[in-house]
Amino acid sequence: MIILLHPQSTKPKNRRFPLAVLSMAAVLDGKEEYAIVDGNADPQPAMTIDRIVRESETTLLAVSVMPGPQMRAAIPLCREFRAKHPSIPIVWGGYFPSLYTDAALNARYVDFVVRGQGEDTFLELIEALRGNRKFNGIRGLSYKDDFGLHVHNAERPLRSPNDFPWLPYDRLPNAEKYILPTFLGRRTAVHQASIGCPFRCKFCGVVPIYQGRQRTETAERTAAVLCYLKQRFQIDAVQFYDNNFFLNESHTADLAERMTPLNLRWWAEGRIDSALRYSDETFRLLRRAGAAMIFFGAESGSDWVLEEMNKHVTTGQTLDLAAKIRRFGIIPEFSFVIGNPQNPEKDTRDTIRFIRRLKRINPDAEIIVQHYIPTPHPDGMYGKVEGKIEFPRTPEEWATDRWYNFTTRRDPNVAWLPRRLKRHIDNFELVINSRWPTIQDVHLPRWGRHMLTVLSSWRYSLGFYSAPFELKCAQRFVALRKPRLESL
Ligand code: B12
Ligand code: SF4
């Protein structure tokens, strides 16, 4: 029996299909005995694991670990498992161990790390654990050798999602539980149609893992999966998890044609430059196919910052897209990563000014303000912060409040961002999110929305963001949800 563990990563009301463990389940299906334990849906995952081990012969604990809340939840579960069953191997996969492989392996309860795309590496690891092949030939695998030294095998070439079987949704205990209301619809599902990203932005954690590579499933298959989800779960909405959904216009147009009869409302992430190249006809098609909101990384209000980030997008393009997309009734969500390490003051000033301009061009545009947190990067970290930051060496250290707040971008606590400036960015974020509470917040009552708008209007009009005590106080009555971070 192989246990596929997805530690809790979000509140139960925001749970979605745990695609990472479902992807591992897909390649095991019909070949191996396995059980899925999902902390987002199971309030007692440790007890469920105990029961499975009692009732079957467990040979492997395979854990999906994203930085932040999921990593924090993984530690006690794995530690307890190791203490109770020291001879059963534990493998971690997902963004945390792929980015911080040595830190993961430094834990006594992590024996193997599967880096990046996991399906083939996982199957080969299972073979090696049975003694049918050697660990050292498995691409994408890291592990500890007999002396406890870390071994990192070569990268694995990226394969298309088409090469792998469909996800076995019904192997989730009570799969229905994952279809929940969102701003998109009453019954929302999630799907990821591609893996990786071909760009190399210098602040982005996708690059060190996928090295500028992306593979996309065919439009035919994406549409067939959605059609199945509609029939099986009566979904009326979908969130696409792709890093870069709109890369190729003819692919998108083909998919939009196929999706139109499904009558779904959907959300996806794209790049500003790609979308700007789309014809009006494609935009109309997207709208007809149910595109409700698109997330774009605008990142900064300064072109010199965008250049340093290696973003290959200009502020002019962002403004053009904001105006263009408005004509088609699709809401853009623009995300900003503020806090350039060389000149954070200027970056903040320029970006706030730019966001105000953007809102004038497209008042429906939603704004996400994030602090810059570096991740290791093969081309050098944005802001040339090598030597200015030392990442933790164990999962426990990553789980401390200092690094947890860093990972979740609540408080990067980095030398180049003075506290006063950080406060200014946070205050601006609070004012703008109160002035236009996100439409994604389906739990915010109408009166709460009205109250926040009234309280924040004068501040926004005057550009006065300091000490917004009344807005903080109002939040005790109506918890303001930040767009995206908790909504996915
Ligand atoms: C869904 C999602 C979430 C969900 C939950 C995810 C979960 N695991 O439960 C939520 C909304 C909770 C979330 C939160 C965060 N997220 Co998030 N999230 C994603 C998203 C959009 C999709 C992940 C996903 O499920 N993909 C589908 C599966 C199939 O792909 P996968 O996870 O990569 O899995 C493959 C491999 O990693 C591997 N694998 C994964 N697990 C395992 C396990 C085993 C055993 C094996 C062998 C292999 C394996 O094999 C899989 C198939 O090939 C990604 C972007 C993306 N497209 O990757 C960002 C992403 C992973 N998130 C990210 C981050 C940073 C966060 C946050 C920590 C911070 C933030 N500001 O967003 C927050 C935490 C916020 C908080 N609550 O405080 C970053 C991570 C990179 C980084 N810099 O660290 C990403 C890449 C977004 C980005 N571009 O910045 N996120
Ligand atoms: S920020 Fe977006 S476009 Fe840039 S590398 Fe990351 S996922 Fe790709």
Coordinates of C-alpha atoms and ligand atoms in Angstrom, one line a residue:
M1 CA 0.0 0.0 0.0
I2 CA 1.3 3.4 -0.9
I3 CA -0.1 6.4 1.0
L4 CA -0.4 9.6 -1.0
L5 CA -0.5 12.4 1.5
H6 CA -1.6 16.0 0.7
P7 CA -1.1 17.9 4.0
Q8 CA -3.5 20.7 4.7
S9 CA -2.7 23.8 2.6
T10 CA -5.8 25.9 2.9
K11 CA -9.1 26.3 4.8
P12 CA -11.6 23.5 4.2
K13 CA -14.0 26.0 2.6
N14 CA -11.4 26.7 -0.1
R15 CA -10.4 23.1 -0.7
R16 CA -10.1 22.0 -4.3
F17 CA -9.1 18.7 -6.0
P18 CA -5.6 17.9 -4.8
L19 CA -4.2 17.7 -8.3
A20 CA -0.6 16.9 -7.2
V21 CA -1.5 13.7 -5.4
L22 CA -4.1 12.9 -8.0
S23 CA -1.4 13.0 -10.6
M24 CA 0.6 10.4 -8.7
A25 CA -2.5 8.3 -8.2
A26 CA -3.2 8.4 -12.0
V27 CA 0.1 6.6 -12.8
L28 CA -0.4 4.1 -10.0
D29 CA -4.0 3.4 -10.9
G30 CA -4.5 -0.3 -11.8
K31 CA -0.9 -1.1 -11.0
E32 CA -0.4 -0.5 -7.3
E33 CA -2.5 -0.4 -4.2
Y34 CA -2.8 3.2 -2.9
A35 CA -4.8 5.5 -0.7
I36 CA -5.2 9.2 -0.8
V37 CA -5.2 11.2 2.5
D38 CA -6.0 14.9 2.0
G39 CA -5.6 17.3 5.0
N40 CA -7.8 19.9 3.3
A41 CA -10.8 17.5 3.5
D42 CA -9.8 15.1 6.4
P43 CA -9.7 16.8 9.8
Q44 CA -7.6 13.9 11.3
P45 CA -5.1 12.9 8.6
A46 CA -2.8 11.3 11.2
M47 CA -5.5 9.0 12.5
T48 CA -6.5 8.0 8.9
I49 CA -2.8 7.2 8.2
D50 CA -2.7 5.0 11.3
R51 CA -5.8 3.2 10.2
I52 CA -4.4 2.5 6.8
V53 CA -1.1 1.2 8.2
R54 CA -3.0 -1.0 10.6
E55 CA -5.2 -2.5 7.9
S56 CA -2.6 -3.0 5.1
E57 CA 1.0 -3.5 4.5
T58 CA 2.3 0.1 3.8
T59 CA 5.4 0.3 1.8
L60 CA 5.8 4.1 1.1
L61 CA 4.6 7.4 2.4
A62 CA 4.5 9.9 -0.5
V63 CA 3.9 13.5 0.4
S64 CA 3.1 16.6 -1.7
V65 CA 4.6 19.7 -0.1
M66 CA 4.2 23.3 -1.2
P67 CA 6.1 26.1 0.6
G68 CA 4.1 27.8 3.4
P69 CA 1.1 26.3 5.1
Q70 CA 1.4 22.9 3.5
M71 CA 5.1 22.5 4.5
R72 CA 4.1 23.4 8.1
A73 CA 1.4 20.8 8.2
A74 CA 3.7 18.1 6.6
I75 CA 6.3 18.3 9.4
P76 CA 4.4 16.8 12.4
L77 CA 2.7 14.2 10.2
C78 CA 6.0 12.9 8.8
R79 CA 7.8 13.2 12.1
E80 CA 5.1 11.1 13.8
F81 CA 5.0 8.6 10.9
R82 CA 8.8 8.2 11.1
A83 CA 8.7 7.6 14.9
K84 CA 6.0 5.0 14.6
H85 CA 7.2 3.2 11.4
P86 CA 11.0 3.8 11.1
S87 CA 11.4 1.3 8.3
I88 CA 8.8 2.7 5.9
P89 CA 10.5 5.2 3.4
I90 CA 9.1 8.7 3.0
V91 CA 9.3 10.7 -0.2
W92 CA 8.5 14.4 -0.7
G93 CA 7.6 16.0 -4.0
G94 CA 6.2 19.3 -5.0
Y95 CA 7.4 22.9 -5.0
F96 CA 9.0 23.0 -1.5
P97 CA 11.4 20.1 -1.9
S98 CA 12.0 20.9 -5.6
L99 CA 13.2 24.4 -4.7
Y100 CA 14.9 23.6 -1.3
T101 CA 16.0 20.0 -1.9
D102 CA 18.9 20.0 0.6
A103 CA 16.7 21.6 3.3
A104 CA 14.1 18.8 2.8
L105 CA 16.7 16.1 2.8
N106 CA 18.2 17.5 6.0
A107 CA 15.0 16.3 7.8
R108 CA 15.4 12.9 9.3
Y109 CA 11.9 12.0 8.1
V110 CA 12.6 12.7 4.4
D111 CA 14.5 9.9 2.5
F112 CA 13.8 10.9 -1.1
V113 CA 12.9 14.0 -3.0
V114 CA 11.2 13.9 -6.4
R115 CA 12.1 17.2 -8.1
G116 CA 9.7 18.8 -10.6
Q117 CA 7.3 16.8 -12.7
G118 CA 6.8 13.7 -10.6
E119 CA 5.0 10.9 -12.5
D120 CA 7.9 9.0 -14.1
T121 CA 10.4 9.6 -11.3
F122 CA 7.9 8.3 -8.8
L123 CA 7.2 5.1 -10.7
E124 CA 11.0 4.5 -11.1
L125 CA 11.5 5.2 -7.4
I126 CA 8.9 2.5 -6.5
E127 CA 10.8 0.0 -8.7
A128 CA 14.1 0.9 -7.0
L129 CA 12.6 0.5 -3.6
R130 CA 11.6 -3.0 -4.6
G131 CA 15.2 -3.7 -5.6
N132 CA 14.5 -3.8 -9.3
R133 CA 16.7 -0.9 -10.3
K134 CA 19.3 1.5 -8.8
F135 CA 18.5 4.9 -7.3
N136 CA 21.4 6.6 -9.0
G137 CA 20.0 6.2 -12.5
I138 CA 16.6 7.8 -11.7
R139 CA 16.4 11.2 -13.3
G140 CA 14.8 13.9 -11.2
L141 CA 15.5 12.1 -7.9
S142 CA 17.5 13.3 -4.9
Y143 CA 18.2 11.1 -1.9
K144 CA 20.6 10.3 0.9
D145 CA 23.3 7.7 0.3
D146 CA 24.5 5.2 2.8
F147 CA 26.7 7.8 4.5
G148 CA 23.9 10.3 4.7
L149 CA 25.3 12.5 1.9
H150 CA 22.9 14.1 -0.5
V151 CA 22.8 12.8 -4.0
H152 CA 21.1 14.8 -6.8
N153 CA 20.5 12.9 -10.0
A154 CA 20.3 14.6 -13.4
E155 CA 17.2 16.6 -14.4
R156 CA 14.4 14.7 -16.2
P157 CA 13.1 15.9 -19.5
L158 CA 9.6 17.4 -19.3
R159 CA 6.8 15.3 -20.7
S160 CA 3.4 16.5 -21.9
P161 CA 0.4 16.0 -19.7
N162 CA -1.1 14.1 -22.7
D163 CA 1.4 11.3 -21.9
F164 CA -0.2 10.5 -18.6
P165 CA -3.5 9.0 -17.7
W166 CA -6.6 11.0 -16.6
L167 CA -6.8 11.8 -12.9
P168 CA -8.8 9.2 -10.9
Y169 CA -11.1 11.8 -9.2
D170 CA -13.3 9.0 -7.7
R171 CA -10.4 7.6 -5.7
L172 CA -10.7 10.6 -3.5
P173 CA -12.7 9.8 -0.4
N174 CA -15.9 11.6 -1.1
A175 CA -14.9 13.4 -4.3
E176 CA -18.1 15.5 -4.3
K177 CA -16.7 17.4 -1.3
Y178 CA -14.3 19.2 -3.6
I179 CA -16.9 21.0 -5.8
L180 CA -17.6 24.2 -3.9
P181 CA -19.0 27.6 -4.6
T182 CA -16.8 30.5 -5.7
F183 CA -17.3 33.8 -7.4
L184 CA -17.3 31.9 -10.7
G185 CA -20.1 29.6 -9.9
R186 CA -21.9 27.3 -7.5
R187 CA -19.9 24.2 -8.4
T188 CA -16.3 25.0 -9.1
A189 CA -13.6 22.5 -10.2
V190 CA -9.9 23.0 -10.9
H191 CA -7.8 21.8 -13.7
Q192 CA -4.2 22.2 -14.9
A193 CA -3.7 21.9 -18.6
S194 CA 0.0 22.5 -18.8
I195 CA 3.2 22.2 -16.7
G196 CA 6.1 24.6 -16.4
C197 CA 6.6 28.0 -18.2
P198 CA 8.9 29.0 -21.0
F199 CA 9.8 32.3 -19.5
R200 CA 12.6 33.0 -17.0
C201 CA 11.5 35.9 -14.8
K202 CA 14.1 36.4 -12.1
F203 CA 11.8 36.5 -9.1
C204 CA 9.8 33.4 -10.0
G205 CA 10.0 30.0 -8.3
V206 CA 8.8 28.1 -11.3
V207 CA 12.0 28.8 -13.3
P208 CA 14.5 26.9 -11.1
I209 CA 12.2 23.8 -11.3
Y210 CA 11.1 23.9 -15.0
Q211 CA 14.1 25.8 -16.4
G212 CA 12.1 27.7 -19.0
R213 CA 10.2 24.6 -20.3
Q214 CA 6.5 24.1 -20.7
R215 CA 4.3 21.3 -22.0
T216 CA 0.6 21.6 -22.7
E217 CA -2.1 19.0 -23.1
T218 CA -4.1 19.1 -26.3
A219 CA -7.2 21.3 -26.5
E220 CA -9.2 18.2 -27.3
R221 CA -8.1 16.5 -24.0
T222 CA -8.7 19.6 -21.9
A223 CA -12.2 19.9 -23.3
A224 CA -12.9 16.2 -22.8
V225 CA -11.8 16.4 -19.1
L226 CA -14.0 19.4 -18.5
C227 CA -16.9 17.6 -20.2
Y228 CA -16.4 14.6 -17.9
L229 CA -16.3 16.9 -14.8
K230 CA -19.5 18.5 -15.9
Q231 CA -21.3 15.2 -16.4
R232 CA -19.9 13.6 -13.3
F233 CA -19.9 16.5 -10.8
Q234 CA -22.3 19.0 -12.5
I235 CA -19.7 21.7 -12.4
D236 CA -20.5 25.1 -13.7
A237 CA -17.1 26.8 -13.2
V238 CA -13.4 26.0 -13.4
Q239 CA -10.2 27.5 -12.2
F240 CA -7.2 26.7 -14.4
Y241 CA -4.0 26.3 -12.4
D242 CA -1.6 26.7 -15.4
N243 CA 1.2 29.2 -14.9
N244 CA 0.7 30.4 -18.4
F245 CA -2.6 29.5 -20.0
F246 CA -2.6 31.8 -22.9
L247 CA 0.7 31.1 -24.5
N248 CA -0.5 30.2 -28.0
E249 CA -3.4 32.0 -29.6
S250 CA -4.5 29.3 -32.0
H251 CA -4.5 26.7 -29.1
T252 CA -6.5 29.0 -26.9
A253 CA -9.0 29.8 -29.7
D254 CA -9.4 26.0 -30.4
L255 CA -10.0 25.3 -26.7
A256 CA -12.4 28.2 -26.4
E257 CA -14.5 26.8 -29.3
R258 CA -14.6 23.4 -27.6
M259 CA -15.5 24.9 -24.2
T260 CA -18.3 27.1 -25.4
P261 CA -21.0 24.4 -25.4
L262 CA -20.0 23.4 -21.8
N263 CA -21.3 26.7 -20.5
L264 CA -18.7 27.1 -17.7
R265 CA -17.4 30.3 -16.2
W266 CA -13.6 30.2 -15.7
W267 CA -10.5 31.9 -14.4
A268 CA -6.9 31.4 -15.6
E269 CA -3.4 33.0 -15.5
G270 CA -1.7 34.6 -18.5
R271 CA 1.0 36.9 -19.6
I272 CA 0.2 40.5 -20.7
D273 CA 2.3 40.4 -23.9
S274 CA 0.7 37.1 -25.1
A275 CA -2.8 38.4 -24.4
L276 CA -2.1 41.7 -26.0
R277 CA -1.3 40.0 -29.3
Y278 CA -4.7 38.3 -29.4
S279 CA -7.1 39.5 -32.0
D280 CA -10.5 41.0 -31.1
E281 CA -12.1 37.9 -32.5
T282 CA -10.2 35.6 -30.1
F283 CA -11.2 37.9 -27.1
R284 CA -14.8 37.6 -28.2
L285 CA -14.4 33.9 -28.4
L286 CA -12.9 33.7 -24.9
R287 CA -15.8 35.7 -23.5
R288 CA -18.3 33.4 -25.2
A289 CA -16.5 30.4 -23.8
G290 CA -17.0 31.7 -20.3
A291 CA -13.7 33.5 -19.4
A292 CA -14.7 35.7 -16.4
M293 CA -11.4 36.8 -15.0
I294 CA -7.8 36.5 -16.1
F295 CA -4.8 36.9 -13.7
F296 CA -1.8 38.8 -15.2
G297 CA 1.6 39.4 -13.6
A298 CA 2.1 43.2 -14.2
E299 CA 4.7 43.1 -11.4
S300 CA 5.8 46.7 -11.4
G301 CA 5.0 50.3 -12.4
S302 CA 8.6 50.9 -13.6
D303 CA 10.1 49.7 -16.8
W304 CA 13.6 49.6 -15.3
V305 CA 12.3 47.2 -12.7
L306 CA 10.6 45.0 -15.3
E307 CA 13.8 44.8 -17.2
E308 CA 15.7 43.8 -14.1
M309 CA 13.1 41.1 -13.5
N310 CA 13.6 39.8 -17.0
K311 CA 9.8 40.0 -17.4
H312 CA 9.8 41.0 -21.1
V313 CA 6.6 43.2 -20.5
T314 CA 6.4 47.0 -20.4
T315 CA 4.2 49.2 -18.3
G316 CA 2.8 50.5 -21.6
Q317 CA 1.6 47.0 -22.5
T318 CA -0.1 46.6 -19.2
L319 CA -2.0 49.8 -19.7
D320 CA -2.9 48.8 -23.3
L321 CA -4.2 45.5 -22.1
A322 CA -6.2 47.0 -19.3
A323 CA -8.0 49.1 -21.8
K324 CA -8.4 46.4 -24.4
I325 CA -9.8 43.7 -22.2
R326 CA -12.4 46.0 -20.8
R327 CA -14.1 46.1 -24.1
F328 CA -14.7 42.4 -23.9
G329 CA -16.1 42.3 -20.4
I330 CA -13.4 40.1 -19.0
I331 CA -12.0 41.3 -15.6
P332 CA -8.2 41.5 -15.4
E333 CA -6.5 40.8 -12.1
F334 CA -3.1 42.5 -12.0
S335 CA -0.5 41.3 -9.6
F336 CA 2.4 43.5 -8.4
V337 CA 5.7 42.4 -6.7
I338 CA 6.9 45.5 -4.9
G339 CA 10.2 46.1 -3.3
N340 CA 13.1 46.4 -5.7
P341 CA 16.2 45.7 -3.6
Q342 CA 18.3 48.4 -5.2
N343 CA 15.8 51.2 -4.9
P344 CA 12.6 50.1 -3.0
E345 CA 11.5 53.6 -2.4
K346 CA 11.3 54.6 -6.0
D347 CA 9.8 51.2 -7.0
T348 CA 7.1 51.6 -4.4
R349 CA 6.3 55.2 -5.4
D350 CA 6.2 54.5 -9.1
T351 CA 4.2 51.3 -8.7
I352 CA 1.5 52.9 -6.5
R353 CA 1.2 55.8 -9.0
F354 CA 1.0 53.3 -11.8
I355 CA -1.7 51.2 -10.1
R356 CA -3.8 54.4 -9.7
R357 CA -3.5 55.1 -13.4
L358 CA -4.4 51.5 -14.2
K359 CA -7.6 51.8 -12.1
R360 CA -8.6 54.9 -13.9
I361 CA -8.2 53.1 -17.3
N362 CA -10.1 50.0 -16.1
P363 CA -11.9 50.5 -12.8
D364 CA -13.0 46.8 -12.7
A365 CA -9.3 45.6 -12.7
E366 CA -8.5 43.8 -9.5
I367 CA -5.1 44.6 -7.9
I368 CA -2.9 42.2 -6.0
V369 CA 0.0 43.7 -4.0
Q370 CA 2.8 41.4 -2.9
H371 CA 6.1 41.9 -1.3
Y372 CA 9.1 40.7 -3.3
I373 CA 10.6 37.5 -1.8
P374 CA 13.5 36.0 -3.6
T375 CA 13.7 32.3 -4.5
P376 CA 16.9 30.6 -5.7
H377 CA 17.3 31.2 -9.4
P378 CA 19.5 29.7 -12.1
D379 CA 20.1 33.1 -13.7
G380 CA 20.7 35.0 -10.5
M381 CA 18.0 36.3 -8.2
Y382 CA 16.2 39.5 -9.1
G383 CA 17.7 42.5 -7.3
K384 CA 21.2 40.8 -7.1
V385 CA 20.5 39.7 -3.5
E386 CA 23.0 36.9 -3.5
G387 CA 24.9 37.1 -0.2
K388 CA 22.1 39.4 1.3
I389 CA 19.9 36.5 2.2
E390 CA 20.5 33.0 3.5
F391 CA 17.8 30.5 3.2
P392 CA 16.9 28.1 6.0
R393 CA 18.6 24.7 6.0
T394 CA 15.8 22.6 7.4
P395 CA 12.0 22.3 7.1
E396 CA 11.7 23.2 10.8
E397 CA 13.5 26.5 10.2
W398 CA 11.3 27.2 7.2
A399 CA 8.3 26.6 9.5
T400 CA 9.3 29.3 12.0
D401 CA 7.2 32.5 12.0
R402 CA 10.1 34.5 10.5
W403 CA 10.3 32.2 7.4
Y404 CA 6.6 31.3 7.3
N405 CA 5.8 35.0 7.0
F406 CA 8.5 35.3 4.3
T407 CA 7.1 32.5 2.3
T408 CA 3.6 33.7 2.4
R409 CA 4.8 37.2 1.6
R410 CA 3.1 38.7 4.6
D411 CA 6.4 40.0 5.9
P412 CA 9.6 39.3 4.0
N413 CA 11.7 40.9 6.8
V414 CA 14.6 41.6 4.4
A415 CA 17.4 44.1 4.9
W416 CA 16.5 46.1 1.8
L417 CA 12.9 46.8 2.7
P418 CA 12.8 49.3 5.6
R419 CA 9.9 48.7 8.0
R420 CA 8.4 52.1 7.3
L421 CA 8.2 51.3 3.6
K422 CA 6.8 47.9 4.2
R423 CA 4.1 49.5 6.4
H424 CA 3.4 52.0 3.6
I425 CA 2.9 49.2 1.0
D426 CA 0.6 47.3 3.4
N427 CA -1.4 50.4 4.1
F428 CA -1.8 51.1 0.5
E429 CA -2.9 47.5 -0.1
L430 CA -5.5 47.8 2.7
V431 CA -6.9 51.0 1.3
I432 CA -7.2 49.9 -2.3
N433 CA -8.6 46.5 -1.3
S434 CA -11.2 48.2 0.9
R435 CA -12.0 50.8 -1.7
W436 CA -12.7 48.0 -4.2
P437 CA -13.2 44.7 -2.3
T438 CA -12.5 41.8 -4.6
I439 CA -15.5 40.3 -6.4
Q440 CA -13.9 36.9 -5.6
D441 CA -15.1 37.3 -2.0
V442 CA -18.4 35.5 -2.0
H443 CA -18.6 35.6 1.8
L444 CA -18.5 39.4 2.1
P445 CA -22.0 40.7 2.8
R446 CA -23.3 43.6 0.8
W447 CA -23.4 45.9 3.8
G448 CA -19.7 45.0 4.6
R449 CA -18.7 45.8 1.1
H450 CA -20.5 49.2 1.3
M451 CA -19.0 50.0 4.7
L452 CA -15.4 49.3 3.5
T453 CA -16.0 51.4 0.3
V454 CA -17.3 54.4 2.2
L455 CA -14.6 54.2 4.8
S456 CA -11.8 54.1 2.3
S457 CA -13.0 56.4 -0.4
W458 CA -11.6 59.6 1.0
R459 CA -8.2 58.0 1.7
Y460 CA -7.9 56.7 -1.9
S461 CA -9.1 60.1 -3.4
L462 CA -6.5 62.0 -1.4
G463 CA -3.8 59.4 -1.7
F464 CA -3.5 59.3 2.1
Y465 CA -2.7 55.8 3.2
S466 CA -1.1 56.3 6.6
A467 CA -2.4 54.7 9.8
P468 CA -5.7 53.3 8.5
F469 CA -6.9 52.4 12.0
E470 CA -10.6 52.6 11.0
L471 CA -10.1 50.1 8.2
K472 CA -8.2 47.7 10.5
C473 CA -11.0 48.1 13.0
A474 CA -13.7 47.5 10.3
Q475 CA -11.9 44.3 9.4
R476 CA -12.8 42.9 12.8
F477 CA -16.4 42.9 11.6
V478 CA -15.9 42.1 8.0
A479 CA -12.8 40.0 7.3
L480 CA -11.4 41.4 4.0
R481 CA -10.2 38.7 1.8
K482 CA -7.1 39.3 -0.2
P483 CA -7.6 38.5 -3.9
R484 CA -6.0 35.3 -5.1
L485 CA -3.8 34.4 -2.1
E486 CA -6.6 32.6 -0.3
S487 CA -9.0 32.3 -3.1
L488 CA -7.5 29.8 -5.4
Ligands
B12_1 C1 -3.1 25.5 -6.3 C2 -2.0 26.4 -5.8 C3 -2.1 26.7 -4.5 C4 -3.2 26.3 -3.5 C5 -3.0 25.0 -2.9 C6 -2.0 24.1 -3.5 C7 -1.9 22.8 -2.7 N1 -0.8 22.1 -2.9 O1 -2.7 22.4 -1.9 C8 -3.2 27.5 -2.5 C9 -4.2 28.5 -2.9 C10 -3.5 27.1 -1.1 C11 -1.8 28.0 -2.7 C12 -1.3 28.9 -1.8 C13 0.0 29.4 -2.0 N2 0.9 29.3 -3.0 CO1 0.4 28.2 -4.4 N3 0.0 27.5 -6.2 C14 -0.9 26.8 -6.6 C15 -0.8 26.5 -8.1 C16 -1.7 27.5 -8.9 C17 -1.1 25.1 -8.7 C18 -0.4 24.0 -7.9 C19 -1.0 22.6 -8.3 O2 -1.8 22.0 -7.6 N4 -0.7 22.2 -9.6 C20 -1.1 21.0 -10.1 C21 -0.1 19.8 -9.8 C22 -0.4 18.6 -10.7 O3 1.2 20.3 -10.2 P1 2.3 20.4 -9.1 O4 1.8 20.7 -7.8 O5 3.5 21.1 -9.6 O6 2.7 18.8 -9.0 C23 3.7 18.2 -9.9 C24 5.1 18.2 -9.3 O7 5.3 19.2 -8.4 C25 5.2 16.8 -8.6 N5 4.7 16.6 -7.3 C26 3.9 17.4 -6.5 N6 3.6 16.8 -5.4 C27 4.2 15.6 -5.4 C28 4.3 14.5 -4.4 C29 5.0 13.4 -4.7 C30 5.0 12.3 -3.7 C31 5.7 13.3 -5.9 C32 6.5 12.1 -6.2 C33 5.7 14.3 -6.9 C34 4.9 15.4 -6.6 O8 4.5 16.0 -9.5 C35 3.3 16.7 -9.9 C36 2.9 16.3 -11.3 O9 3.9 16.3 -12.2 C37 0.7 26.8 -8.3 C38 1.1 27.3 -9.7 C39 1.4 26.2 -10.6 N7 0.7 26.2 -11.7 O10 2.2 25.3 -10.3 C40 1.0 27.9 -7.2 C41 2.4 27.9 -6.6 C42 2.8 26.5 -6.3 N8 2.1 28.5 -5.3 C43 3.1 29.2 -4.9 C44 3.1 29.9 -3.7 C45 4.4 30.8 -3.4 C46 2.0 29.9 -2.8 C47 2.0 30.6 -1.4 C48 3.0 29.9 -0.5 C49 2.2 32.1 -1.5 C50 1.5 32.9 -2.5 N9 1.6 34.1 -2.3 O11 0.8 32.4 -3.4 C51 0.5 30.4 -1.0 C52 0.3 30.2 0.4 C53 -0.8 31.2 0.8 C54 -1.4 31.1 2.1 N10 -2.5 30.2 2.2 O12 -1.0 31.7 3.0 C55 4.2 29.3 -5.9 C56 5.4 28.3 -5.4 C57 6.7 28.8 -5.9 C58 7.4 29.5 -4.8 N11 7.9 30.7 -5.1 O13 7.5 29.1 -3.7 C59 3.5 28.8 -7.2 C60 4.4 28.1 -8.2 C61 2.9 30.1 -7.8 C62 3.9 31.0 -8.3 N12 4.1 31.0 -9.6 O14 4.5 31.7 -7.6 N13 -1.3 27.6 -3.9
SF4_2 S1 6.4 34.9 -13.5 FE1 4.9 33.9 -14.8 S2 5.8 34.2 -16.9 FE2 7.4 34.6 -15.4 S3 8.5 32.7 -15.3 FE3 7.0 32.8 -13.6 S4 5.2 31.7 -14.4 FE4 6.5 32.2 -16.1

